[in-house]
Amino acid sequence: MSINSFDDYPMSWKPNLSGAAGPKYLALVRLLEEDVKNGVLKAGTKLPPQRELADFLNINLSTVSRAFKLCEQKGLLSASVGCGTFISSGATTEPVLLCGSENAQIIEMGAIVPSIECNDRVMQHMEALTRHPDALHLFSYGTPEGTLRHREAGALWMRKSGLCTDSRHIVLAAGGQNALTAALGALFERGDKIGVDPLTYPGVKTSAKLLGMHLIPVQERNNEMTEEGIRYAIQNENIKGIYVIPDFHNPTTHIMSLETRKMIAKIAREDNLLVIEDGINHFLTEDPLPPIASFAPDHIVYLSSLSKCVSAGLRTAFIHVPDRYRQELVTALYSMNISVSPLLATVASGLIEEGITEEIISERKRRIVTRNLIVNEALRGYPIAGETTCPLRYIHLPEHFTGKSFEICARQAGVQVYGAERFAIGNRPAPRTIRISVTTPARLEDLSEGMRRIKKLLC
């Protein structure tokens, strides 16, 4: 069909491939990337059907399909069965949330970085450990799954969270993000679909993109996945598993109800659905509910890290893994980092065994409460979510702001925050919200000044 026959035909996107060099599918990808970047294609825009676009461009349908698949892997597109293909809500945002501490003019309240006040306890323990006669072994290679002592300490850590497990089901990773990426790479295949909340932790977005996996938003009610939403995604979107953060969800700060935890465990058992449960914030909640994994330990991979609640530099994570997934996960971890650091793993183990972690967590929570009192006072009367021990807060914005526009204005005012677009999955418009970190500003004075600037923008 001639391209001219579409001159008066309504289409949301009419790319021009004339003069494009190289394979046509890659040229189509480049054009879509450019039009998204330049604002020609906005988030939520529904693209023409693939066959229609192929006819318009006078190319094979397979060429368009290949281009769309690559764009979906890049996070630019979100396809929904029976609804079509849309520009993703977060297509124009940067999912890597790194601390901008090198810019002294900016008060960092975007990236979540625990304060350093409690690191003295960790340092004291490490100094004592390095004076041990066998300390040289701590600077050698370790094993990918950790030593028996490390795994037993991990099992103790898990039991403290309410998950009854043992050392046979524990492996170690070099931090929570490392554990998450390894779990995705080991337990899913390229092209697989994984269900997530419509707003989710950006780290899972970057890992999925790296591994060529697709994240599918699951229907929610009151900030929690519904049973009908999960079952619909299994049957119609063909998801292979789900990723959830039950405690102080990032970014909404929501704590998942006990009923929803049991419901997800039930589906995991009945439908053999693989669940990756991220327990990164579990110990910071005031009255922790049992992990989802405690109701279905043979079906759920549970991730727990010391970074947020003990020490950011203690890059040690424990993974509870069912028997059938263990070897694949160990192999993936070996492929990624050969071994965990024996020094850090041994420090973590000693802190857990001696009960020092509980003392550090208690002190961290006390300091977070102090910081949240400053936030609450600054935003008195504004809709803001997050409990007093939560290291992040979720703020609803006035109608004249989007999350992205407020983030830009805040940056111009000298404060880094993150708009909801950075966390969005799928094609629905992101809510008018931002997420802030209350733990990252080094001093309480910096936090107070950051909140003063945020409030000035909100008024």
Short mmCIF file of C-alpha atoms in Angstrom, two decimals:
data_model
loop_
_atom_site.label_atom_id
_atom_site.label_comp_id
_atom_site.label_asym_id
_atom_site.label_seq_id
_atom_site.Cartn_x
_atom_site.Cartn_y
_atom_site.Cartn_z
CA MET A 1 0.00 0.00 0.00
CA SER A 2 1.38 3.44 -0.89
CA ILE A 3 2.28 5.75 1.96
CA ASN A 4 0.35 8.53 0.20
CA SER A 5 -2.94 6.73 0.77
CA PHE A 6 -2.59 7.61 4.47
CA ASP A 7 -2.24 11.37 3.99
CA ASP A 8 -5.65 12.12 5.49
CA TYR A 9 -5.86 9.04 7.69
CA PRO A 10 -5.91 9.74 11.45
CA MET A 11 -2.91 8.08 13.12
CA SER A 12 -1.26 8.98 16.43
CA TRP A 13 2.20 8.40 14.95
CA LYS A 14 3.37 8.73 11.36
CA PRO A 15 7.13 8.07 11.36
CA ASN A 16 9.17 8.78 8.23
CA LEU A 17 11.64 6.05 7.31
CA SER A 18 12.75 7.62 4.02
CA GLY A 19 16.49 7.86 3.94
CA ALA A 20 16.92 5.79 7.10
CA ALA A 21 20.20 3.88 7.14
CA GLY A 22 20.63 0.33 8.40
CA PRO A 23 17.94 -2.19 9.31
CA LYS A 24 14.47 -0.68 9.19
CA TYR A 25 13.44 -2.05 12.59
CA LEU A 26 16.36 -0.25 14.26
CA ALA A 27 15.56 2.94 12.36
CA LEU A 28 11.98 2.68 13.63
CA VAL A 29 13.25 2.26 17.19
CA ARG A 30 15.44 5.36 16.83
CA LEU A 31 12.54 7.41 15.50
CA LEU A 32 10.30 6.36 18.38
CA GLU A 33 13.02 7.14 20.93
CA GLU A 34 13.52 10.59 19.40
CA ASP A 35 9.81 11.38 19.30
CA VAL A 36 9.40 10.32 22.95
CA LYS A 37 12.41 12.38 23.98
CA ASN A 38 11.21 15.44 22.04
CA GLY A 39 7.66 15.23 23.39
CA VAL A 40 6.05 14.33 20.06
CA LEU A 41 4.86 11.10 21.68
CA LYS A 42 3.67 11.67 25.23
CA ALA A 43 3.16 9.15 28.00
CA GLY A 44 -0.09 7.25 27.54
CA THR A 45 -0.31 7.82 23.78
CA LYS A 46 -1.81 4.81 22.02
CA LEU A 47 0.23 3.81 18.98
CA PRO A 48 -1.33 2.63 15.73
CA PRO A 49 -1.88 -1.15 15.40
CA GLN A 50 1.25 -2.86 14.15
CA ARG A 51 -0.36 -4.00 10.89
CA GLU A 52 -1.66 -0.51 10.22
CA LEU A 53 1.77 0.99 10.83
CA ALA A 54 3.38 -1.61 8.56
CA ASP A 55 0.95 -0.70 5.80
CA PHE A 56 1.61 3.00 6.31
CA LEU A 57 5.37 2.46 6.06
CA ASN A 58 5.07 -0.15 3.31
CA ILE A 59 7.23 -2.61 5.29
CA ASN A 60 6.73 -6.11 6.68
CA LEU A 61 4.63 -6.59 9.79
CA SER A 62 7.51 -8.55 11.32
CA THR A 63 9.71 -5.45 11.07
CA VAL A 64 7.25 -3.39 13.11
CA SER A 65 6.77 -6.22 15.60
CA ARG A 66 10.52 -6.52 16.08
CA ALA A 67 10.86 -2.77 16.63
CA PHE A 68 7.97 -2.68 19.12
CA LYS A 69 9.41 -5.63 21.04
CA LEU A 70 12.78 -3.89 21.36
CA CYS A 71 11.11 -0.64 22.46
CA GLU A 72 9.14 -2.57 25.07
CA GLN A 73 12.37 -4.05 26.41
CA LYS A 74 13.79 -0.52 26.62
CA GLY A 75 10.81 0.51 28.75
CA LEU A 76 9.40 2.87 26.12
CA LEU A 77 6.24 0.91 25.34
CA SER A 78 3.61 -0.86 27.38
CA ALA A 79 1.44 -3.43 25.60
CA SER A 80 -1.81 -4.70 27.07
CA VAL A 81 -3.69 -7.69 25.70
CA GLY A 82 -6.86 -6.52 23.96
CA CYS A 83 -6.09 -2.83 24.53
CA GLY A 84 -3.12 -2.07 22.30
CA THR A 85 0.35 -0.57 22.67
CA PHE A 86 0.99 2.69 24.51
CA ILE A 87 3.90 4.96 25.36
CA SER A 88 4.89 3.99 28.90
CA SER A 89 4.15 6.33 31.79
CA GLY A 90 7.83 6.42 32.76
CA ALA A 91 9.24 6.51 29.22
CA THR A 92 10.88 9.92 29.64
CA THR A 93 12.17 9.50 33.19
CA GLU A 94 15.48 8.25 34.51
CA PRO A 95 14.95 5.10 36.64
CA VAL A 96 18.45 5.14 38.16
CA LEU A 97 18.09 6.99 41.47
CA LEU A 98 21.57 7.88 42.63
CA CYS A 99 22.52 10.25 45.40
CA GLY A 100 23.68 13.61 44.07
CA SER A 101 25.83 14.41 47.10
CA GLU A 102 28.64 15.73 44.86
CA ASN A 103 26.55 18.88 44.25
CA ALA A 104 26.83 20.91 47.43
CA GLN A 105 24.16 23.33 46.23
CA ILE A 106 21.45 20.65 46.20
CA ILE A 107 19.78 19.25 49.32
CA GLU A 108 19.44 15.56 48.44
CA MET A 109 16.00 14.22 49.36
CA GLY A 110 15.50 11.94 46.37
CA ALA A 111 17.74 8.90 46.75
CA ILE A 112 17.20 7.05 50.02
CA VAL A 113 20.47 6.89 51.94
CA PRO A 114 20.51 5.93 55.65
CA SER A 115 22.27 8.38 57.94
CA ILE A 116 25.76 7.51 59.15
CA GLU A 117 25.21 8.02 62.89
CA CYS A 118 24.95 4.30 63.72
CA ASN A 119 27.92 3.23 61.63
CA ASP A 120 30.24 3.59 64.62
CA ARG A 121 28.86 0.32 66.05
CA VAL A 122 29.58 -1.43 62.76
CA MET A 123 33.07 0.08 62.60
CA GLN A 124 33.90 -1.01 66.15
CA HIS A 125 32.85 -4.57 65.38
CA MET A 126 34.88 -4.58 62.16
CA GLU A 127 38.00 -3.22 63.90
CA ALA A 128 37.82 -5.96 66.55
CA LEU A 129 37.36 -8.57 63.83
CA THR A 130 40.43 -7.45 61.86
CA ARG A 131 42.59 -7.90 64.96
CA HIS A 132 41.74 -11.60 65.07
CA PRO A 133 44.68 -13.98 64.22
CA ASP A 134 42.75 -15.36 61.21
CA ALA A 135 41.77 -11.93 59.89
CA LEU A 136 43.78 -12.32 56.67
CA HIS A 137 41.26 -14.89 55.46
CA LEU A 138 38.59 -12.20 55.48
CA PHE A 139 40.30 -10.57 52.50
CA SER A 140 40.31 -13.69 50.35
CA TYR A 141 37.70 -15.12 47.99
CA GLY A 142 34.53 -16.45 49.54
CA THR A 143 31.89 -18.82 48.23
CA PRO A 144 28.95 -17.62 46.14
CA GLU A 145 26.37 -18.79 48.70
CA GLY A 146 28.35 -17.82 51.82
CA THR A 147 29.87 -20.04 54.53
CA LEU A 148 27.78 -22.16 56.89
CA ARG A 149 28.21 -19.54 59.61
CA HIS A 150 27.03 -16.80 57.26
CA ARG A 151 24.01 -18.82 56.19
CA GLU A 152 23.12 -19.67 59.79
CA ALA A 153 23.29 -15.97 60.67
CA GLY A 154 21.06 -15.29 57.67
CA ALA A 155 18.56 -17.87 58.86
CA LEU A 156 18.59 -16.24 62.31
CA TRP A 157 18.00 -12.85 60.67
CA MET A 158 15.07 -14.29 58.71
CA ARG A 159 13.55 -15.89 61.80
CA LYS A 160 13.68 -12.52 63.54
CA SER A 161 11.48 -11.23 60.71
CA GLY A 162 8.95 -14.03 61.22
CA LEU A 163 10.09 -16.42 58.49
CA CYS A 164 10.91 -19.89 59.80
CA THR A 165 13.81 -21.09 57.67
CA ASP A 166 17.23 -22.71 58.03
CA SER A 167 20.73 -22.41 56.60
CA ARG A 168 19.96 -24.86 53.77
CA HIS A 169 17.55 -22.33 52.29
CA ILE A 170 19.77 -19.26 52.67
CA VAL A 171 22.20 -17.79 50.15
CA LEU A 172 24.04 -14.48 50.35
CA ALA A 173 24.35 -11.61 47.91
CA ALA A 174 26.35 -8.39 47.78
CA GLY A 175 23.42 -6.16 48.69
CA GLY A 176 19.69 -6.04 48.00
CA GLN A 177 19.89 -4.83 44.38
CA ASN A 178 22.40 -7.57 43.64
CA ALA A 179 20.04 -10.12 45.17
CA LEU A 180 17.08 -8.81 43.17
CA THR A 181 18.92 -8.85 39.85
CA ALA A 182 20.25 -12.35 40.51
CA ALA A 183 16.78 -13.62 41.40
CA LEU A 184 15.28 -12.18 38.22
CA GLY A 185 18.09 -13.53 36.07
CA ALA A 186 18.02 -16.98 37.64
CA LEU A 187 14.30 -17.59 37.89
CA PHE A 188 12.92 -15.91 34.75
CA GLU A 189 13.84 -15.94 31.08
CA ARG A 190 14.36 -13.12 28.62
CA GLY A 191 10.97 -11.96 27.38
CA ASP A 192 9.09 -13.15 30.48
CA LYS A 193 6.44 -10.92 32.02
CA ILE A 194 6.50 -10.10 35.73
CA GLY A 195 3.63 -8.51 37.62
CA VAL A 196 4.36 -5.45 39.76
CA ASP A 197 2.50 -2.59 41.42
CA PRO A 198 1.59 0.28 39.04
CA LEU A 199 4.17 2.30 40.98
CA THR A 200 7.20 0.26 41.91
CA TYR A 201 10.81 0.40 43.03
CA PRO A 202 12.94 1.73 40.12
CA GLY A 203 15.63 -0.88 40.84
CA VAL A 204 13.35 -3.63 39.54
CA LYS A 205 12.76 -1.52 36.41
CA THR A 206 16.47 -1.23 35.68
CA SER A 207 17.11 -4.93 36.35
CA ALA A 208 14.19 -6.02 34.18
CA LYS A 209 15.37 -3.77 31.36
CA LEU A 210 18.90 -5.17 31.63
CA LEU A 211 17.59 -8.73 31.46
CA GLY A 212 15.02 -8.12 28.72
CA MET A 213 11.98 -8.79 30.90
CA HIS A 214 8.65 -6.98 30.84
CA LEU A 215 6.99 -5.51 33.91
CA ILE A 216 3.20 -5.64 33.91
CA PRO A 217 1.10 -3.45 36.26
CA VAL A 218 -1.31 -5.52 38.34
CA GLN A 219 -4.72 -4.14 39.27
CA GLU A 220 -4.80 -2.65 42.76
CA ARG A 221 -7.32 -1.60 45.35
CA ASN A 222 -6.26 0.62 48.25
CA ASN A 223 -2.60 0.37 47.16
CA GLU A 224 -2.62 -3.45 47.26
CA MET A 225 -2.74 -6.03 44.49
CA THR A 226 -6.13 -7.69 44.27
CA GLU A 227 -6.74 -11.39 43.82
CA GLU A 228 -8.72 -10.76 40.64
CA GLY A 229 -5.94 -8.52 39.37
CA ILE A 230 -3.27 -11.15 39.90
CA ARG A 231 -5.38 -13.92 38.38
CA TYR A 232 -6.26 -11.72 35.40
CA ALA A 233 -2.56 -11.00 34.83
CA ILE A 234 -1.77 -14.72 35.01
CA GLN A 235 -4.48 -15.71 32.55
CA ASN A 236 -4.43 -12.77 30.13
CA GLU A 237 -0.96 -11.23 30.40
CA ASN A 238 0.79 -14.57 30.98
CA ILE A 239 2.89 -13.26 33.86
CA LYS A 240 5.36 -15.79 35.27
CA GLY A 241 5.63 -14.22 38.70
CA ILE A 242 5.20 -11.07 40.76
CA TYR A 243 7.49 -8.71 42.66
CA VAL A 244 6.18 -7.04 45.82
CA ILE A 245 7.42 -4.78 48.64
CA PRO A 246 4.98 -5.41 51.51
CA ASP A 247 6.54 -3.10 54.12
CA PHE A 248 6.91 0.65 53.53
CA HIS A 249 6.33 0.15 49.83
CA ASN A 250 8.54 2.27 47.62
CA PRO A 251 7.30 4.89 46.76
CA THR A 252 3.85 4.93 48.40
CA THR A 253 5.05 3.94 51.94
CA HIS A 254 2.04 1.56 52.16
CA ILE A 255 2.14 -1.46 54.49
CA MET A 256 0.38 -4.46 52.96
CA SER A 257 -2.45 -5.93 55.02
CA LEU A 258 -2.25 -9.39 56.55
CA GLU A 259 -5.20 -10.51 54.39
CA THR A 260 -3.43 -9.55 51.16
CA ARG A 261 -0.23 -11.28 52.29
CA LYS A 262 -2.16 -14.50 52.87
CA MET A 263 -4.00 -14.09 49.55
CA ILE A 264 -0.75 -13.76 47.58
CA ALA A 265 0.69 -16.81 49.36
CA LYS A 266 -2.46 -18.75 48.52
CA ILE A 267 -2.17 -17.91 44.81
CA ALA A 268 1.53 -18.79 44.88
CA ARG A 269 0.65 -22.25 46.20
CA GLU A 270 -2.41 -22.88 44.02
CA ASP A 271 -1.11 -21.46 40.72
CA ASN A 272 2.56 -22.26 41.27
CA LEU A 273 3.23 -18.53 40.85
CA LEU A 274 6.75 -17.43 41.67
CA VAL A 275 6.77 -14.51 44.11
CA ILE A 276 9.81 -12.36 44.82
CA GLU A 277 9.19 -10.59 48.12
CA ASP A 278 11.45 -7.64 48.93
CA GLY A 279 11.70 -7.24 52.70
CA ILE A 280 14.14 -4.32 52.59
CA ASN A 281 12.13 -2.17 55.04
CA HIS A 282 10.59 -4.92 57.18
CA PHE A 283 12.55 -4.18 60.37
CA LEU A 284 11.82 -0.45 60.25
CA THR A 285 8.06 -0.89 60.74
CA GLU A 286 6.74 -0.48 64.28
CA ASP A 287 4.75 -3.72 64.48
CA PRO A 288 6.04 -5.89 61.61
CA LEU A 289 3.55 -8.26 60.03
CA PRO A 290 4.81 -11.71 59.00
CA PRO A 291 6.37 -11.91 55.54
CA ILE A 292 4.33 -13.38 52.70
CA ALA A 293 6.98 -16.09 52.51
CA SER A 294 6.04 -17.30 55.99
CA PHE A 295 2.73 -18.55 54.54
CA ALA A 296 4.28 -20.23 51.46
CA PRO A 297 8.01 -20.77 52.06
CA ASP A 298 8.27 -23.36 49.27
CA HIS A 299 7.00 -20.94 46.63
CA ILE A 300 8.40 -17.55 47.59
CA VAL A 301 11.87 -16.06 47.32
CA TYR A 302 12.39 -13.59 50.17
CA LEU A 303 15.05 -10.87 50.00
CA SER A 304 16.36 -9.13 53.09
CA SER A 305 19.23 -6.67 53.27
CA LEU A 306 21.03 -4.87 56.08
CA SER A 307 21.59 -1.69 54.06
CA LYS A 308 18.53 0.37 55.06
CA CYS A 309 18.14 -0.69 58.68
CA VAL A 310 21.72 -1.37 59.86
CA SER A 311 24.38 0.18 57.60
CA ALA A 312 24.31 1.32 53.98
CA GLY A 313 27.90 0.23 53.41
CA LEU A 314 27.34 -3.25 54.82
CA ARG A 315 26.59 -4.70 51.38
CA THR A 316 25.20 -7.99 52.61
CA ALA A 317 21.81 -9.44 51.70
CA PHE A 318 20.24 -12.74 52.67
CA ILE A 319 17.94 -14.64 50.34
CA HIS A 320 15.51 -17.32 51.45
CA VAL A 321 15.19 -19.60 48.44
CA PRO A 322 13.07 -22.76 48.03
CA ASP A 323 14.98 -25.95 47.19
CA ARG A 324 13.88 -26.04 43.55
CA TYR A 325 15.36 -22.60 42.82
CA ARG A 326 18.54 -22.77 44.89
CA GLN A 327 21.06 -24.03 42.36
CA GLU A 328 19.94 -21.61 39.65
CA LEU A 329 20.19 -18.70 42.08
CA VAL A 330 23.64 -19.71 43.34
CA THR A 331 24.84 -20.00 39.75
CA ALA A 332 23.44 -16.57 38.88
CA LEU A 333 25.13 -14.99 41.91
CA TYR A 334 28.43 -16.63 41.00
CA SER A 335 28.13 -15.33 37.45
CA MET A 336 27.47 -11.81 38.70
CA ASN A 337 30.06 -11.40 41.45
CA ILE A 338 31.99 -14.67 41.98
CA SER A 339 31.49 -14.45 45.74
CA VAL A 340 30.24 -12.24 48.52
CA SER A 341 32.81 -10.34 50.57
CA PRO A 342 33.93 -12.61 53.45
CA LEU A 343 34.75 -9.49 55.47
CA LEU A 344 31.32 -7.88 55.14
CA ALA A 345 29.47 -11.18 55.49
CA THR A 346 31.38 -12.00 58.68
CA VAL A 347 30.78 -8.53 60.11
CA ALA A 348 27.07 -8.89 59.36
CA SER A 349 26.98 -12.35 60.91
CA GLY A 350 28.66 -11.16 64.11
CA LEU A 351 26.31 -8.20 64.47
CA ILE A 352 23.31 -10.50 64.08
CA GLU A 353 24.64 -13.20 66.43
CA GLU A 354 25.50 -10.74 69.19
CA GLY A 355 22.19 -8.91 68.97
CA ILE A 356 23.84 -5.64 67.95
CA THR A 357 21.59 -5.34 64.90
CA GLU A 358 18.54 -4.95 67.14
CA GLU A 359 20.24 -2.10 69.00
CA ILE A 360 21.21 -0.39 65.76
CA ILE A 361 17.72 -0.80 64.28
CA SER A 362 16.15 0.62 67.42
CA GLU A 363 18.46 3.64 67.29
CA ARG A 364 17.83 4.14 63.56
CA LYS A 365 14.08 4.10 64.11
CA ARG A 366 14.42 6.67 66.90
CA ARG A 367 16.39 8.98 64.61
CA ILE A 368 13.92 8.52 61.75
CA VAL A 369 11.07 9.48 64.11
CA THR A 370 12.90 12.70 64.97
CA ARG A 371 13.29 13.50 61.28
CA ASN A 372 9.68 12.70 60.49
CA LEU A 373 8.52 15.10 63.20
CA ILE A 374 10.29 17.84 61.23
CA VAL A 375 8.57 16.70 58.01
CA ASN A 376 5.15 16.49 59.68
CA GLU A 377 5.47 19.94 61.18
CA ALA A 378 6.59 21.47 57.87
CA LEU A 379 3.71 19.92 55.92
CA ARG A 380 0.99 20.17 58.54
CA GLY A 381 -2.34 20.08 56.71
CA TYR A 382 -0.93 18.66 53.47
CA PRO A 383 -1.80 15.10 52.29
CA ILE A 384 1.33 13.09 53.04
CA ALA A 385 1.70 9.34 53.60
CA GLY A 386 4.22 7.45 55.68
CA GLU A 387 4.51 6.38 59.32
CA THR A 388 6.91 7.89 61.83
CA THR A 389 9.59 5.20 61.36
CA CYS A 390 9.36 5.24 57.56
CA PRO A 391 12.54 6.51 55.83
CA LEU A 392 10.51 7.87 52.88
CA ARG A 393 7.36 9.98 52.56
CA TYR A 394 4.82 10.22 49.77
CA ILE A 395 3.32 13.64 49.08
CA HIS A 396 0.20 14.42 47.04
CA LEU A 397 0.57 17.57 44.96
CA PRO A 398 -1.78 20.41 43.99
CA GLU A 399 -3.54 19.98 40.64
CA HIS A 400 -1.29 22.42 38.78
CA PHE A 401 1.70 20.12 39.34
CA THR A 402 2.67 16.74 37.96
CA GLY A 403 5.28 14.73 39.78
CA LYS A 404 7.76 15.49 37.01
CA SER A 405 7.08 19.23 36.93
CA PHE A 406 7.36 19.50 40.73
CA GLU A 407 10.65 17.59 40.61
CA ILE A 408 12.00 20.13 38.11
CA CYS A 409 10.80 23.09 40.20
CA ALA A 410 12.25 21.58 43.37
CA ARG A 411 15.58 21.04 41.66
CA GLN A 412 15.61 24.69 40.61
CA ALA A 413 14.89 25.56 44.24
CA GLY A 414 17.88 23.49 45.37
CA VAL A 415 16.13 20.30 46.53
CA GLN A 416 16.19 16.90 44.83
CA VAL A 417 12.94 14.94 45.06
CA TYR A 418 11.47 12.27 42.77
CA GLY A 419 8.18 12.48 40.91
CA ALA A 420 5.84 9.50 40.59
CA GLU A 421 6.74 9.14 36.89
CA ARG A 422 10.06 7.56 37.89
CA PHE A 423 8.18 4.72 39.57
CA ALA A 424 5.37 4.27 37.05
CA ILE A 425 4.71 1.05 35.13
CA GLY A 426 2.25 0.69 32.27
CA ASN A 427 0.44 3.38 30.31
CA ARG A 428 -1.81 5.09 32.83
CA PRO A 429 -0.92 8.66 33.80
CA ALA A 430 1.27 8.76 36.88
CA PRO A 431 -0.40 10.25 39.97
CA ARG A 432 0.38 13.83 40.97
CA THR A 433 2.78 12.81 43.72
CA ILE A 434 6.41 12.91 44.76
CA ARG A 435 8.53 10.75 47.03
CA ILE A 436 11.05 12.24 49.41
CA SER A 437 13.74 10.71 51.62
CA VAL A 438 13.86 11.88 55.23
CA THR A 439 17.13 10.06 56.03
CA THR A 440 19.45 11.36 53.30
CA PRO A 441 20.13 14.98 54.40
CA ALA A 442 23.23 14.78 56.58
CA ARG A 443 22.04 17.30 59.16
CA LEU A 444 18.66 18.05 60.67
CA GLU A 445 19.19 21.65 59.60
CA ASP A 446 19.50 20.49 55.98
CA LEU A 447 16.28 18.50 56.30
CA SER A 448 14.46 21.48 57.79
CA GLU A 449 15.68 23.76 55.00
CA GLY A 450 14.74 21.22 52.35
CA MET A 451 11.23 20.97 53.78
CA ARG A 452 10.95 24.77 53.91
CA ARG A 453 11.71 24.95 50.19
CA ILE A 454 9.28 22.12 49.37
CA LYS A 455 6.50 23.79 51.35
CA LYS A 456 7.13 27.10 49.58
CA LEU A 457 6.56 25.36 46.24
CA LEU A 458 3.40 23.67 47.49
CA CYS A 459 1.83 26.91 48.73
#
